[in-house]
Every structure is written in structure tokens, then in C-alpha cells.
GROMACS .gro file of C-alpha atoms in nm:
model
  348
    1UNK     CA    1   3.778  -2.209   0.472
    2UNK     CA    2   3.741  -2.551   0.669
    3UNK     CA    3   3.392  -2.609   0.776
    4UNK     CA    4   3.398  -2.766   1.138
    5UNK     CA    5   3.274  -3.108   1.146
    6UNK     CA    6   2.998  -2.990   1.436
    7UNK     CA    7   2.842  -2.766   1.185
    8UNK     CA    8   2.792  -3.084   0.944
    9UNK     CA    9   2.657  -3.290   1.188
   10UNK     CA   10   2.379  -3.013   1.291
   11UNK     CA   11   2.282  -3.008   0.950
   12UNK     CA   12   2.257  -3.341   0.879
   13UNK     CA   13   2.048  -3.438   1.157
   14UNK     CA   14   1.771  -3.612   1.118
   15UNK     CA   15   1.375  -3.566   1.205
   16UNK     CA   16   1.310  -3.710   1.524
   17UNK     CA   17   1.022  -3.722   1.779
   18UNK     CA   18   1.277  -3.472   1.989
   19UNK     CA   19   1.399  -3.264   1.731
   20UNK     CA   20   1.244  -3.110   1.492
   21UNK     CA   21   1.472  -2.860   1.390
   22UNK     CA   22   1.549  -3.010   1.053
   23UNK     CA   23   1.157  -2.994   0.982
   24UNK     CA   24   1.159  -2.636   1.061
   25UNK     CA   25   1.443  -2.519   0.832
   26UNK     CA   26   1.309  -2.736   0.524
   27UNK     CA   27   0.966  -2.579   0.592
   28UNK     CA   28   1.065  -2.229   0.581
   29UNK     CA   29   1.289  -2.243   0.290
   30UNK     CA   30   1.022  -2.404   0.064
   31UNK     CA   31   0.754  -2.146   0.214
   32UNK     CA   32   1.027  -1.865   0.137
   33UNK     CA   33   1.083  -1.966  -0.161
   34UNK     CA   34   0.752  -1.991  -0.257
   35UNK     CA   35   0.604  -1.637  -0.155
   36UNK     CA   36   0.894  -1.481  -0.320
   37UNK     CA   37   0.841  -1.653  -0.668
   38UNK     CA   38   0.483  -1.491  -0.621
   39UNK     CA   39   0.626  -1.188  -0.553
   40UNK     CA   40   0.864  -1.168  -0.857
   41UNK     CA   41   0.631  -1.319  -1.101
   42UNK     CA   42   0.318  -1.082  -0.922
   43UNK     CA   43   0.537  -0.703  -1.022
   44UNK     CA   44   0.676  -0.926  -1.365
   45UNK     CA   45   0.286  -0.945  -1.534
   46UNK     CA   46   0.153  -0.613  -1.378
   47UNK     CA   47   0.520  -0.458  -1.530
   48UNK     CA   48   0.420  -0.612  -1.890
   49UNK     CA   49   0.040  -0.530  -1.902
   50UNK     CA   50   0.078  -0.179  -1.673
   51UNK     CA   51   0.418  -0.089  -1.682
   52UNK     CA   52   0.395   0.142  -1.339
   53UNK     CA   53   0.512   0.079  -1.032
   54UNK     CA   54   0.194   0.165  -0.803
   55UNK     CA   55   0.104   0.226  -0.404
   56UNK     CA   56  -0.060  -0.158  -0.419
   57UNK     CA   57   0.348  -0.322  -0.529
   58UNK     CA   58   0.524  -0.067  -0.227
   59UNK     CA   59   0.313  -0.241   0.039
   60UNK     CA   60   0.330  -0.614  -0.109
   61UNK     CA   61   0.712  -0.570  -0.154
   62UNK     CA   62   0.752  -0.464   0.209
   63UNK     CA   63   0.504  -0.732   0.356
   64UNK     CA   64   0.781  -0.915   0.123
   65UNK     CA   65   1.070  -0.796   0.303
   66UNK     CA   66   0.911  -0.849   0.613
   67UNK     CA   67   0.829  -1.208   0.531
   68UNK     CA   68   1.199  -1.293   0.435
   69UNK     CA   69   1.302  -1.129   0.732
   70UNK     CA   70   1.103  -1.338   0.965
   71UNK     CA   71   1.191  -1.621   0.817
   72UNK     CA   72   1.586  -1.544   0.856
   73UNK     CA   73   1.482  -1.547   1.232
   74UNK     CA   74   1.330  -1.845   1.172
   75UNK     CA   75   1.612  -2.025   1.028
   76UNK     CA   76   1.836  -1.821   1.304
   77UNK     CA   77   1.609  -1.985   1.583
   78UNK     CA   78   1.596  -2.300   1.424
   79UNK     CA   79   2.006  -2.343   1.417
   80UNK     CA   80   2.011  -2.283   1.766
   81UNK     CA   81   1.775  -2.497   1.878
   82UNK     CA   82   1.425  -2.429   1.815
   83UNK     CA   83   1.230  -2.761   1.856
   84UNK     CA   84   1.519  -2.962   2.027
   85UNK     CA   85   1.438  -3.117   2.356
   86UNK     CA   86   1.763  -3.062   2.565
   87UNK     CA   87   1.894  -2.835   2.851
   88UNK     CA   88   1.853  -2.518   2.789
   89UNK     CA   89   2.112  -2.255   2.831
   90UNK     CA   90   2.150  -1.877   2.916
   91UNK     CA   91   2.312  -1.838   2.599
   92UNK     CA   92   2.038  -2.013   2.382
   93UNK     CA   93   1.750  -1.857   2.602
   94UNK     CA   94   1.870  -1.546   2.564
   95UNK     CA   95   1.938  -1.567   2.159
   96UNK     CA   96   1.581  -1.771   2.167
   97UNK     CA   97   1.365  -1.484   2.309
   98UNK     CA   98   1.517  -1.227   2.108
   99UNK     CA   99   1.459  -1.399   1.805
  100UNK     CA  100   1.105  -1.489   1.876
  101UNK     CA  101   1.059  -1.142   2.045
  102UNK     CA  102   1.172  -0.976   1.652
  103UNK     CA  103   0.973  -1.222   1.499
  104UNK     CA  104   0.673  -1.133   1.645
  105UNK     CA  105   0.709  -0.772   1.500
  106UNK     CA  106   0.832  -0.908   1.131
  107UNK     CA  107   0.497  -1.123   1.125
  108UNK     CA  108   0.234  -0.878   1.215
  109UNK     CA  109   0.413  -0.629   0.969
  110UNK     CA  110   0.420  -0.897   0.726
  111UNK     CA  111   0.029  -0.956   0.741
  112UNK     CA  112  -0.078  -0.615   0.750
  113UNK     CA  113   0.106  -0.529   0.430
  114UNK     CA  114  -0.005  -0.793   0.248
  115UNK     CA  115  -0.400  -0.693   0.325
  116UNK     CA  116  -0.316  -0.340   0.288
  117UNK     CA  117  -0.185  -0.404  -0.101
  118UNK     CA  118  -0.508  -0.558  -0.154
  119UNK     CA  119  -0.682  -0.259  -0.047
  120UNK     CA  120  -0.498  -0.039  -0.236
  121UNK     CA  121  -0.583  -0.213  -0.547
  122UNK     CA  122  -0.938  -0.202  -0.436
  123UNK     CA  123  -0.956   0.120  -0.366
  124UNK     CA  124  -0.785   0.183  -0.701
  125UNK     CA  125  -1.088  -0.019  -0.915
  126UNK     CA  126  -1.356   0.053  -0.730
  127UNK     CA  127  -1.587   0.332  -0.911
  128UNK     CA  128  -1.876   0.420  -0.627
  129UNK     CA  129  -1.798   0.654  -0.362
  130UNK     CA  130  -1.941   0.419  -0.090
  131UNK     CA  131  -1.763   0.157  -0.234
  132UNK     CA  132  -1.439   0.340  -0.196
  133UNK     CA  133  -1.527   0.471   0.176
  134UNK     CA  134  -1.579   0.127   0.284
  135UNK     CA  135  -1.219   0.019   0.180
  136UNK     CA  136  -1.080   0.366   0.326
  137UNK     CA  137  -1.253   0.256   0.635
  138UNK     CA  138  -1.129  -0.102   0.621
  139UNK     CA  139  -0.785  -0.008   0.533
  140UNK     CA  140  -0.763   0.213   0.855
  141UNK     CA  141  -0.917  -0.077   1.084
  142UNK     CA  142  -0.591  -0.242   1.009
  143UNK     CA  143  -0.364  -0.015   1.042
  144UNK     CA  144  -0.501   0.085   1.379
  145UNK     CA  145  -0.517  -0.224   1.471
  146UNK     CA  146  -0.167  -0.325   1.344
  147UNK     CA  147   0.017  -0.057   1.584
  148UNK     CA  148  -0.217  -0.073   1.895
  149UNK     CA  149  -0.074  -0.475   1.836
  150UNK     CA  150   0.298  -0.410   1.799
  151UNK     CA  151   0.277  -0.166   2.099
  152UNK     CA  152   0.159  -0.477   2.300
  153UNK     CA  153   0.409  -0.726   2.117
  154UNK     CA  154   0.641  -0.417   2.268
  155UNK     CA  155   0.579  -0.372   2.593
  156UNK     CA  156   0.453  -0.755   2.660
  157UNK     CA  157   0.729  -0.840   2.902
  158UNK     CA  158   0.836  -0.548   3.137
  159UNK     CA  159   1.140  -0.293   3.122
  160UNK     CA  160   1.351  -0.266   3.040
  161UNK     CA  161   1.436  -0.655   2.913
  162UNK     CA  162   1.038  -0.680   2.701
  163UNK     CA  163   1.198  -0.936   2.515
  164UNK     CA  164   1.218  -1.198   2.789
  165UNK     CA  165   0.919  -1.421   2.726
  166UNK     CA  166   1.041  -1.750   2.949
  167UNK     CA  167   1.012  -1.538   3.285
  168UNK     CA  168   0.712  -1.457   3.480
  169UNK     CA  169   0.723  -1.148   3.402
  170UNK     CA  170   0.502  -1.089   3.122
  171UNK     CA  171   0.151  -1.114   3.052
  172UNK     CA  172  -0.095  -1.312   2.946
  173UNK     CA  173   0.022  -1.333   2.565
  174UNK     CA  174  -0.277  -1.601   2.472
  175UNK     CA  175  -0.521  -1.396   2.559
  176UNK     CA  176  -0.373  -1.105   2.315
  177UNK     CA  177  -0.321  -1.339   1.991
  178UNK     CA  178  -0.674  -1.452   2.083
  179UNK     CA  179  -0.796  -1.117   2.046
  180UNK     CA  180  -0.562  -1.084   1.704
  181UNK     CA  181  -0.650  -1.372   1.562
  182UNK     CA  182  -1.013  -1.330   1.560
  183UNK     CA  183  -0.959  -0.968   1.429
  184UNK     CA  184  -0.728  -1.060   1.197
  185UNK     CA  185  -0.979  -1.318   1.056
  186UNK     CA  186  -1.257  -1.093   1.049
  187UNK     CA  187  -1.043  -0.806   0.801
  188UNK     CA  188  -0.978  -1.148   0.595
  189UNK     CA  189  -1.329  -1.234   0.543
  190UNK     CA  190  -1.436  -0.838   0.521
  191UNK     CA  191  -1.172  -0.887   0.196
  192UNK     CA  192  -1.356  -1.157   0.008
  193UNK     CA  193  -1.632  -0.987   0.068
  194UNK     CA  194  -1.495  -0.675  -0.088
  195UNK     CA  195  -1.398  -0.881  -0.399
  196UNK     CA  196  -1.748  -1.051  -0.416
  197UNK     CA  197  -1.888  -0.653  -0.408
  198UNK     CA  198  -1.673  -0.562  -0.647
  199UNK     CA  199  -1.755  -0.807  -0.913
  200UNK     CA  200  -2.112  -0.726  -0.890
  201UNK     CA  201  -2.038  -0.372  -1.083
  202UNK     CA  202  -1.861  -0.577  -1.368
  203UNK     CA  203  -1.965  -0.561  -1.689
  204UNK     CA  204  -1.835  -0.903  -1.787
  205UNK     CA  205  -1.995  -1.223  -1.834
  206UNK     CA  206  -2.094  -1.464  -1.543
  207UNK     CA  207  -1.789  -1.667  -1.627
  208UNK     CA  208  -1.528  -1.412  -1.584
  209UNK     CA  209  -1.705  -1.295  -1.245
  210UNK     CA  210  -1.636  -1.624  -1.096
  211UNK     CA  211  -1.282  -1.650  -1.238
  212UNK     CA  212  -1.295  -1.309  -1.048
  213UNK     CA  213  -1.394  -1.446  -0.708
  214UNK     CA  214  -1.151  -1.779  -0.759
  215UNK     CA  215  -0.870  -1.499  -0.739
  216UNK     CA  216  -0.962  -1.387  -0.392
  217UNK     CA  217  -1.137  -1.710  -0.254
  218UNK     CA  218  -0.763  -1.837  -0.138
  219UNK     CA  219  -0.760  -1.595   0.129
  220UNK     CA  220  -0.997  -1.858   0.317
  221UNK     CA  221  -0.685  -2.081   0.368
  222UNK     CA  222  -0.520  -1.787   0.499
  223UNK     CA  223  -0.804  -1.767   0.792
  224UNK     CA  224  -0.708  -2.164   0.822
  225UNK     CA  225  -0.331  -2.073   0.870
  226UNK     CA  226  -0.403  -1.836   1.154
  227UNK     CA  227  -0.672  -2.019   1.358
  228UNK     CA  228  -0.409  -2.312   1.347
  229UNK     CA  229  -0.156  -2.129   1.443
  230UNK     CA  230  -0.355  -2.020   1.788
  231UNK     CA  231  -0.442  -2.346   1.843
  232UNK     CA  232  -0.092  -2.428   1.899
  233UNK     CA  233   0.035  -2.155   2.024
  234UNK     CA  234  -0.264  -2.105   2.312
  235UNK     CA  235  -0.146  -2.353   2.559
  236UNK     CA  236   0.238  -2.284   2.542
  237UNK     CA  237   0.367  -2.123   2.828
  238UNK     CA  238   0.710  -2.045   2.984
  239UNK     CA  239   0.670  -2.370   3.202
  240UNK     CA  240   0.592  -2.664   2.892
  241UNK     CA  241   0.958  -2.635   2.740
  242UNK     CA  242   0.861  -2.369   2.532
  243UNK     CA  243   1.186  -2.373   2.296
  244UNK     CA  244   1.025  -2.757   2.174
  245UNK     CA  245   0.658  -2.692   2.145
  246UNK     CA  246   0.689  -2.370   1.995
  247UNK     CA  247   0.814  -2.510   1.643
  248UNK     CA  248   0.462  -2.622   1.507
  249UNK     CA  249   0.316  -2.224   1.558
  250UNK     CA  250   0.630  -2.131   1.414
  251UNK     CA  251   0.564  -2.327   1.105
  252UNK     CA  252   0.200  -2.240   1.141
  253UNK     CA  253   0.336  -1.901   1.118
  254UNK     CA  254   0.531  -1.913   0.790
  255UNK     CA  255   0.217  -2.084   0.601
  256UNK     CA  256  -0.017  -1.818   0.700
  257UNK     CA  257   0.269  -1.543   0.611
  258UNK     CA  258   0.357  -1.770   0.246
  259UNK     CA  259  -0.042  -1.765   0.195
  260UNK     CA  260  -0.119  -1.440   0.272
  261UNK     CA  261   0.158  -1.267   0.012
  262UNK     CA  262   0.070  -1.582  -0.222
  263UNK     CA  263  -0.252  -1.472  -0.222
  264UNK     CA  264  -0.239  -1.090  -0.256
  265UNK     CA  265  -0.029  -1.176  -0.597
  266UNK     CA  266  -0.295  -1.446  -0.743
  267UNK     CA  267  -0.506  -1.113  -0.827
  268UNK     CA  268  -0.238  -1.009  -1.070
  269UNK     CA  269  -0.239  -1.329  -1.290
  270UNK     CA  270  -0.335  -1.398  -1.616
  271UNK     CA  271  -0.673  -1.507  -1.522
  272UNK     CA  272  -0.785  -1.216  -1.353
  273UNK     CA  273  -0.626  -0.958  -1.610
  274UNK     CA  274  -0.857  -1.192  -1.888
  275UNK     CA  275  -1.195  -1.148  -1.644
  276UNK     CA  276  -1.150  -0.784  -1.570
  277UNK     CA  277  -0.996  -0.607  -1.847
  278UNK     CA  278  -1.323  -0.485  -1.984
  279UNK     CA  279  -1.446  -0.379  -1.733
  280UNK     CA  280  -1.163  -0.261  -1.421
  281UNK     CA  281  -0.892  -0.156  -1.601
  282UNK     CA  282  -1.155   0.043  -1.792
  283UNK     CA  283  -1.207   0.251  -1.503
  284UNK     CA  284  -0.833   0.337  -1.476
  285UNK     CA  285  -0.830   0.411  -1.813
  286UNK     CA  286  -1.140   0.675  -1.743
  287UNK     CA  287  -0.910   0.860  -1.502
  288UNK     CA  288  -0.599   0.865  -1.662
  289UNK     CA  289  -0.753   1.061  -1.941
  290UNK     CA  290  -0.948   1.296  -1.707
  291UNK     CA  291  -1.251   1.159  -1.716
  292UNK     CA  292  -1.510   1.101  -1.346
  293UNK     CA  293  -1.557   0.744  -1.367
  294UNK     CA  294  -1.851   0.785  -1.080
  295UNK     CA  295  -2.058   0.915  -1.367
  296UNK     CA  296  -2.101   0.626  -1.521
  297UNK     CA  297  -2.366   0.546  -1.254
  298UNK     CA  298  -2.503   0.863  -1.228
  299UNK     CA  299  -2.278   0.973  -0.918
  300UNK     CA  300  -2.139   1.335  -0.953
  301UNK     CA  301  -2.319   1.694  -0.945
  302UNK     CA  302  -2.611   1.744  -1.144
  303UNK     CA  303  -2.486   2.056  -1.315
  304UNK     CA  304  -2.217   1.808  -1.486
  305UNK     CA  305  -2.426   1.518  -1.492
  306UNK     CA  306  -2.504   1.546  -1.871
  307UNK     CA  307  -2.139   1.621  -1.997
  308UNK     CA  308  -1.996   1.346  -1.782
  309UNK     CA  309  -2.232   1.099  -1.919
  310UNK     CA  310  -2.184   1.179  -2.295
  311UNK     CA  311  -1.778   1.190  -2.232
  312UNK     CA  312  -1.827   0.849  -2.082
  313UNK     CA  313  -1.988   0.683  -2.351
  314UNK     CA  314  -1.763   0.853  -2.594
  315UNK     CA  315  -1.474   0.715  -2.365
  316UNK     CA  316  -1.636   0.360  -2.386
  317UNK     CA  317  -1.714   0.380  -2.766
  318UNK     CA  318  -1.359   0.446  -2.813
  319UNK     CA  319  -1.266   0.167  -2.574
  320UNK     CA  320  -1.506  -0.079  -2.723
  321UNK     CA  321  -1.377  -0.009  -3.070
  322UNK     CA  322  -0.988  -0.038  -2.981
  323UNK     CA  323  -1.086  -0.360  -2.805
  324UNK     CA  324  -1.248  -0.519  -3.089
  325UNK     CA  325  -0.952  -0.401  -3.275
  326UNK     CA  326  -0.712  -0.545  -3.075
  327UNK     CA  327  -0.906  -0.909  -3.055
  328UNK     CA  328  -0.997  -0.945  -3.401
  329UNK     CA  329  -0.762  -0.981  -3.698
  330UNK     CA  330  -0.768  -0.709  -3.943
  331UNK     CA  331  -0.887  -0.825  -4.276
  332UNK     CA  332  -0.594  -0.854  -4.525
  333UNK     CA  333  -0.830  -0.676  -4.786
  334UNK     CA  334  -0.943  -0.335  -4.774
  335UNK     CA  335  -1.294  -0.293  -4.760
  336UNK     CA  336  -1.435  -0.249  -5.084
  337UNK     CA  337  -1.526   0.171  -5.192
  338UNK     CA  338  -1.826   0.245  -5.467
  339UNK     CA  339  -1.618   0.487  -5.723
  340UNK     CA  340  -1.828   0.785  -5.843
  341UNK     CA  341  -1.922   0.801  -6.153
  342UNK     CA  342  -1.664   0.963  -6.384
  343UNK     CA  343  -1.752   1.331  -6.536
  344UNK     CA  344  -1.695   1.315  -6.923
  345UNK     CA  345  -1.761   1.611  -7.142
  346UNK     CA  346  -2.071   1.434  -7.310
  347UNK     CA  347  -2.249   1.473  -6.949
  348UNK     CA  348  -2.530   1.680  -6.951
   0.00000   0.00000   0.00000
């Protein structure tokens, strides 16, 4: 199939102070690229060490999905003239603010899966009952929060054409990613501080806790990503040549989405399985043979105080033996026996 010489020159144009298309394109492909390597090699280690496929991968493979499909409307809006000072048409307008209009749904999606997977694992290692009520109550903050904001991405413009975003007919959109953004920044930071909690009840050395932490301090850049992208997407309005301006929160955009996937999959590398596997994956253990983990810190009935507590230190005496088993070579000589004295018919 001949390739018409128009669609050549598009893609060979180069960066310029009035278009910035090319920018855009190279941008998200390198920040797609990226989160999906994450991804992969994320559900490849947790396969090898786990082998399950857990509540915690479904939501960080569809804030996945989501990602890649915001960034096809990226590269969509980006072909047609996203960041490209020239006249606009009805055609392009039209294709512009239904791509932006989807896009706005694929990123909030995209964001609220990604924080939700961490909370499922959370919820998964955490062994107090506060602890875990905290998370549950976290975890529903978002999701609240999530659909109240897609009814509003919705319903911003009015019906029954909500998609069209360069008219006067919508409202104040700053004012709502305002509102998002500092929300969304707060859940962020309520995150790390879930991690920091969680390493507290370790029972590793001070080492490992801070390799711990290192795994979820990242998600400060993510708070970065979205306060810049507010910043430049506050003052853009329908009447400064929106289909320009609108390219640096749109890369804004696909760094916070790239960091906040990246980041939910740093928890599953080989660092943090080396920091916690004495002392979180324990836990799971505990409960996939039956066992209440909450007794460990005297949590549970009192009637079955006493029996949980001596399963649990039988559970961690087995543990701590197979462990030492499994890190230590096994001598190549059997450990020497004392032989009874042999019975002989002259024995008294």
C-alpha cells in the first residue's frame, strides 16, 4: 500500500516554537512504553515468587489498560493537531474535544486504579484490625471520590453535546481539577504514610525498613506530576487557543499516569520481596494455613487467645526453621550419631 507523501511530511516535522506535536508523540510513546515494561516485569516477579494472580494485579492491569488507552488518544490528538498553532477547523475541533473529552475519563480511571492496587496489597499485609479499617476507609475515599469526579468530567459541558469544551457552555473546569488535584494529592500522601505505618510492625532489621519505605517514597514525584499538571492547565480557557497550550498538561498528564503505575509496581521488586519476606509474606503464609494472624499481637477473643498464640509460634518456629533452611547450605556430612554400646553375651 502507497503511503501518501502528506502523511510523511506530518511525521517528519520538526519541533518548533509553533508546533509541538512531534514533542507530544515522542513523549507519550517513551512514557507508554515505560509504564508497560513495569507492568509486565511487576505480574513477571510476583508470578515467580507467588504464583497467583490476586485482587492487587486486576486493578493495576486495568489502571494499565486505561493508561494505554489514554495515551492512544493522545497520539490520536496529537496527529491531528494538538499543539499546532494554525486555523482551526470544525472538523479538527470537533475530533479535538472528543478526544480530550475521553481522555479525561481514561486518566482519572487510570489514577484511581493504580492507588486502589496499592491498597489492596495493603490491606492484604496488614495484620491489625485498625490498620486494615484505615485502608478500607481510604480505599472507599477514592472510589467515591473517583465517580462523584467522572460524573462532573460527564456532565461538564451541557446536553446533550458534554463533550464540547471550546464553547461557552460549560463550566468552570479549573475550579473542579483544583478541587481534584488537591484531593488527589492528599490520598497520595495518606499512601506513604500507610507504607511508613506498615513498616513499623516489621520484624526486620532497620535496613530492610528503609529499603521498605524507598519502595513507596516515589509516589512523591507522582504529587509533583499532578500539581504541574494544574499549573498548566489552570489558566487555559476556550479563548487562549486552547488546541496549542493544552499540549504541556497533556504531557504533564502522561508523566503523572507513567509514575503513578511505575510506582504501584516498584513494591513488587526484588528489593522489597528481600526487606519483607520475613516478616509480610509471613502473615499470608499465617492465613493460608488457617491460622488468625491478629493474634500475634494479642488481637482476637480471649476464649482463643491462648490457642492462637501457641499455633502462632508453632507457625513461626516452623517458618523460622524452613527459612534458615532455605538460606544456609546443608552440610555435605551428616551430623555425626553416638552408637550404643553393643550387647554381647559376656554382658552382665
Amino acid at each position: 500500500m502507497r503511503i501518501p507523501p502528506t502523511s510523511i511530511n506530518a511525521r517528519a516535522t520538526p519541533i518548533t516554537p509553533e508546533n509541538k506535536s512531534t514533542a507530544v508523540t515522542i513523549a507519550t510513546w517513551l512514557l507508554t512504553v515505560t509504564f508497560i515494561i513495569m507492568f509486565l516485569s511487576r505480574e513477571a516477579i510476583k508470578f515467580v515468587v507467588l504464583r497467583k494472580f490476586q485482587v492487587d494485579d486486576l486493578l493495576i492491569l486495568l489502571a494499565t489498560v486505561s493508561a494505554c488507552g489514554l495515551s492512544a488518544t493522545t497520539l490520536i490528538l496529537a496527529s491531528d493537531g494538538l499543539g499546532v498553532i494554525e486555523p482551526l477547523t470544525i472538523r479538527r475541533a470537533d475530533v479535538f474535544m472528543k478526544g480530550y473529552y475521553a481522555s479525561d475519563f481514561l486518566y482519572i480511571s487510570s489514577v484511581c486504579f493504580a492507588k486502589l492496587s496499592l491498597l489492596a496489597f495493603f490491606y492484604g499485609v496488614n495484620i491489625k484490625r485498625g490498620h486494615r479499617r484505615l485502608v478500607q476507609g481510604l480505599g472507599a475515599l477514592i472510589i467515591a471520590w473517583t465517580i462523584g469526579s467522572l460524573v462532573t468530567v460527564a456532565f461538564q459541558c451541557g446536553l446533550p453535546r458534554p463533550w464540547e469544551m471550546l464553547t461557552l457552555h460549560c463550566y468552570n473546569s479549573g475550579v473542579f481539577w483544583i478541587v481534584y488535584c488537591i484531593i488527589d494529592m492528599t490520598t497520595d500522601v495518606s499512601i506513604i504514610m500507610l507504607a511508613v505505618n506498615l513498616v513499623a510492625y516489621l520484624q526486620v532489621k532497620f535496613s530492610r525498613k528503609v529499603t521498605v519505605v524507598a519502595c513507596f517514597a516515589p509516589r512523591i514525584f507522582v504529587i509533583g506530576a499532578a500539581l504541574a499538571r494544574l499549573v498548566y492547565l489552570y489558566p487555559i480557557s476556550p479563548h487562549t487557543n486552547p488546541t496549542f497550550n493544552l499540549w504541556v498538561p497533556v504531557v504533564c498528564t502522561q508523566i503523572q499516569v507513567c509514575l503513578s503505575i511505575s510506582t504501584a509496581c516498584i513494591p513488587y521488586m526484588k528489593p522489597f520481596f528481600e526487606g519483607v519476606e520475613a516478616g509480610v509474606w509471613r502473615v499470608d503464609d499465617l492465613r493460608r494455613r488457617g491460622l488468625t494472624p491478629s493474634g500475634l499481637y494479642g488481637y482476637g477473643s480471649s476464649g482463643g487467645y491462648r490457642k492462637a498464640r501457641s499455633k502462632d509460634r508453632e507457625a513461626y518456629s516452623m517458618d523460622s526453621t524452613l527459612g534458615s533452611s532455605l538460606n544456609k547450605r546443608t552440610p555435605d556430612v551428616s551430623p555425626r550419631i553416638d552408637t550404643p554400646t553393643p550387647l554381647s553375651p559376656l554382658t552382665p
